[in-house]
Amino acid sequence: MSRRPLIAGNWKMNGLRAEAQELATEIATLRKAQPDGAFDLLVCPPYIVMETVGNAVDGAGVFLGAQTCHTAEKGAHTGDISPVMLKDAGCSHVILGHSERRSDHGESDADVQAQAIAAHAQDLITIICVGETESERESGKALDVVGEQIIGSVPAGATAENTVIAYEPVWAIGTGKVATPDDVQKVHAAIRETLGDKLGQDAAQGMRILYGGSMKPGNAQELLALADVDGGLIGGAALKSEDFWAIAQSCPSI
Ligand code: 13P
């Protein structure tokens, strides 16, 4: 089955207004010059520059996403942002369960699943993140940990249309360490198998599974060519338009 690659930039807590405007404008310009490139392009800036970035990429064929969301539609939740607000701000996607949310804010698999259900109710596409720590990998538990996260975080209503999975080994995020292509393919294939058991083969075969963790122009081609890798979730390299674009250009043609 051919799955259209998704190249997603997670800007994390980076980008003042002028920087965000410049980066988003550069990405929009690159995309407009190659509208038929066989990949989807997504930028996920901090909430406070969402409007700036949304305006800059409007009409350019670049999707807009957020980095997390609350489960409620509105109400007394100081500091939180609801899926309804994301939709209203022009978002089509939301990243959920990133390891930095899990570690900095104690988000559990159950929390992530509840967020995903709330986001799907607003027709947002969720990018659900999973990944093992270094000690879990060293003790041979990577596949078990990731399998448990998939079972706990992905809602029963997930489909190939409303859900994307991102495998991000925690030890590879922002460290320059990258999992070997062999290990990445093994984990992605195991994730697809678990998704098949949970959601059925149609959903599992159609669902995109991204790799994230020190993806750069220099290693993207090899990773994106793997059978069960359907794109990338990119942190540091998404903050430079030329690097982000070079990664997109590394997608195999479909
Ligand atoms: P880096 O690309 O900076 O390693 O970050 C990956 C990531 O966490 C994307 O969500």
XYZ file of C-alpha atoms and ligand atoms in Angstrom:
264
model
C 0.000 0.000 0.000
C 1.358 3.430 -0.828
C 1.148 5.918 1.978
C 1.771 9.573 1.183
C 4.767 10.750 3.255
C 4.226 13.425 5.893
C 7.074 15.746 6.813
C 6.143 17.479 10.046
C 8.082 20.190 11.859
C 7.681 20.312 15.631
C 8.993 23.750 16.521
C 8.640 23.005 20.259
C 9.165 26.184 22.370
C 11.057 28.056 19.661
C 10.273 31.085 17.555
C 9.583 34.695 18.485
C 7.093 36.420 16.207
C 9.601 37.785 13.687
C 11.504 34.471 13.525
C 8.310 32.467 13.147
C 7.099 34.785 10.413
C 10.389 34.462 8.532
C 10.640 30.680 8.849
C 7.008 30.097 7.868
C 7.300 32.466 4.898
C 10.412 30.674 3.666
C 8.712 27.277 3.952
C 5.594 28.597 2.180
C 7.728 29.992 -0.645
C 9.555 26.685 -1.127
C 6.295 24.743 -1.158
C 4.591 27.131 -3.577
C 7.473 26.592 -6.012
C 6.885 22.822 -5.850
C 3.194 22.317 -5.127
C 3.133 18.828 -6.614
C 5.909 17.348 -4.457
C 4.647 13.920 -3.369
C 4.640 14.642 0.363
C 2.487 16.507 2.877
C 4.182 19.324 4.734
C 3.124 20.372 8.249
C 4.406 22.994 10.672
C 3.553 22.896 14.390
C 4.556 26.201 15.992
C 3.955 27.356 19.579
C 0.378 28.516 20.217
C 1.329 32.165 20.591
C 2.606 32.440 17.002
C -0.096 30.203 15.502
C -1.866 33.087 13.821
C 1.369 34.579 12.470
C 2.426 31.227 11.029
C -1.083 30.417 9.805
C -1.217 33.666 7.850
C 2.254 33.092 6.397
C 1.452 29.600 5.088
C -2.144 30.312 4.068
C -2.801 29.005 0.557
C 0.713 27.587 0.225
C -0.136 23.906 0.645
C 1.427 23.682 4.106
C -0.667 22.244 6.947
C -0.818 23.925 10.351
C -0.740 21.979 13.619
C -0.391 22.344 17.384
C 1.824 20.530 19.873
C -0.838 19.335 22.331
C -4.417 20.081 23.368
C -6.834 19.730 26.271
C -9.677 17.209 26.320
C -12.481 19.719 27.041
C -14.090 22.062 24.516
C -13.866 25.068 26.859
C -14.026 25.993 30.523
C -11.996 26.486 33.680
C -8.625 25.067 32.593
C -6.056 27.800 33.141
C -3.277 27.801 30.574
C -4.829 25.135 28.364
C -6.026 25.237 24.760
C -8.943 23.189 23.448
C -9.267 21.280 20.168
C -12.133 23.625 19.221
C -9.751 26.586 19.560
C -7.162 24.827 17.402
C -9.729 24.222 14.703
C -10.842 27.849 14.943
C -7.200 28.962 14.533
C -6.872 27.014 11.273
C -5.118 23.890 12.574
C -5.649 20.579 10.822
C -3.290 18.503 12.988
C -2.214 18.184 16.608
C 0.794 16.344 18.062
C -0.147 14.361 21.179
C 1.872 12.455 23.763
C 5.262 13.788 22.767
C 7.864 12.437 25.186
C 8.497 16.001 26.413
C 4.792 16.280 27.341
C 4.919 12.864 28.977
C 8.035 13.752 31.029
C 7.514 17.505 31.677
C 3.760 17.321 32.332
C 3.248 13.735 33.446
C 0.906 12.895 30.583
C -0.041 9.216 30.613
C -1.216 6.929 27.824
C -4.788 7.395 29.114
C -4.397 11.193 28.960
C -3.113 10.975 25.405
C -5.981 8.729 24.375
C -8.524 11.167 25.877
C -6.866 14.072 24.050
C -6.988 12.109 20.803
C -10.706 11.378 21.193
C -11.381 15.081 21.844
C -9.239 16.118 18.864
C -10.926 13.615 16.526
C -14.316 14.994 17.575
C -13.183 18.304 16.030
C -11.882 16.576 12.885
C -8.263 17.219 13.805
C -5.673 14.703 12.649
C -3.694 13.470 15.633
C -0.008 12.608 15.583
C 0.370 10.238 18.515
C 3.963 9.911 19.754
C 5.553 6.838 21.308
C 9.123 5.871 22.082
C 11.368 4.155 24.604
C 14.027 5.675 26.859
C 17.679 4.749 26.621
C 17.539 2.432 29.632
C 14.436 0.698 28.275
C 16.262 0.085 24.994
C 19.400 -1.131 26.755
C 17.380 -3.610 28.780
C 15.775 -5.015 25.626
C 12.311 -3.605 26.363
C 11.924 -1.179 23.446
C 9.294 -3.168 21.558
C 7.274 -3.941 24.710
C 7.280 -0.311 25.851
C 6.283 1.031 22.448
C 3.601 -1.663 22.053
C 2.082 -0.744 25.421
C 2.081 2.943 24.527
C 0.285 2.210 21.254
C -2.346 0.083 22.979
C -2.870 2.690 25.714
C -2.664 5.908 23.691
C -4.420 5.153 20.405
C -8.227 5.313 20.663
C -10.453 2.597 19.217
C -11.851 5.153 16.761
C -8.452 5.813 15.173
C -8.360 5.460 11.394
C -5.722 5.916 8.705
C -7.356 9.269 7.949
C -7.541 10.757 11.448
C -4.373 9.360 13.027
C -0.637 9.336 12.393
C 1.850 7.593 14.689
C 5.308 9.018 15.418
C 8.016 6.718 16.741
C 10.498 8.888 18.594
C 13.077 7.034 20.677
C 13.593 9.407 23.625
C 17.379 8.945 23.557
C 17.516 10.104 19.916
C 15.634 13.390 20.455
C 17.911 16.405 20.190
C 20.984 14.308 20.892
C 22.356 13.713 17.391
C 22.057 9.966 18.086
C 19.896 8.198 15.528
C 18.482 4.705 15.740
C 19.953 2.406 13.084
C 17.760 1.897 10.007
C 17.443 -1.745 11.005
C 16.134 -0.862 14.477
C 13.795 1.796 13.116
C 12.270 -0.607 10.603
C 11.872 -3.287 13.296
C 10.012 -0.938 15.638
C 7.833 0.503 12.860
C 6.880 -2.967 11.642
C 6.014 -3.977 15.217
C 3.893 -0.823 15.629
C 2.012 -1.642 12.430
C 1.396 -5.167 13.682
C 0.044 -3.882 17.002
C -2.161 -1.385 15.134
C -3.463 -4.287 13.030
C -4.433 -6.240 16.144
C -6.076 -3.181 17.680
C -7.731 -1.488 14.705
C -7.791 -4.022 11.884
C -5.621 -4.417 8.831
C -7.127 -1.636 6.713
C -6.382 1.019 9.301
C -2.950 -0.422 10.093
C -1.838 -0.667 6.483
C -3.059 2.832 5.641
C -1.798 4.605 8.758
C 1.342 6.665 8.457
C 4.131 5.982 10.943
C 6.722 8.757 11.167
C 10.228 8.519 12.577
C 11.497 11.310 14.826
C 14.800 11.824 16.619
C 17.747 13.753 15.145
C 16.441 13.438 11.593
C 18.609 15.656 9.377
C 19.212 16.170 5.647
C 22.199 13.792 5.936
C 20.263 10.795 7.301
C 16.731 11.443 6.032
C 16.967 9.613 2.739
C 18.026 6.334 4.335
C 15.326 6.538 7.023
C 12.520 7.644 4.701
C 13.294 4.792 2.307
C 12.446 2.148 4.945
C 9.353 0.093 4.181
C 7.349 1.134 7.253
C 8.605 4.719 7.590
C 6.074 7.144 6.123
C 7.656 10.468 6.953
C 9.391 12.324 9.735
C 8.616 14.363 12.842
C 11.451 16.827 12.941
C 12.591 19.082 15.769
C 15.880 20.954 15.426
C 16.182 20.627 11.662
C 12.643 21.993 11.219
C 13.851 25.386 12.452
C 15.919 25.965 9.304
C 13.840 26.134 6.160
C 16.610 24.751 3.945
C 17.121 21.712 6.191
C 13.391 21.075 6.560
C 12.960 21.340 2.812
C 15.963 19.110 2.109
C 14.398 16.431 4.329
C 11.119 16.733 2.406
C 13.047 16.367 -0.826
C 14.472 13.095 0.492
C 11.063 11.379 0.448
C 10.950 8.482 -1.959
C 8.541 9.121 -4.803
C 5.251 7.275 -4.379
P 14.990 16.502 17.058
O 14.757 16.398 15.568
O 15.494 17.850 17.485
O 15.807 15.358 17.573
O 13.545 16.380 17.756
C 12.725 15.340 17.397
C 11.398 15.566 18.022
O 11.249 15.461 19.224
C 10.291 15.952 17.141
O 9.074 15.885 17.797
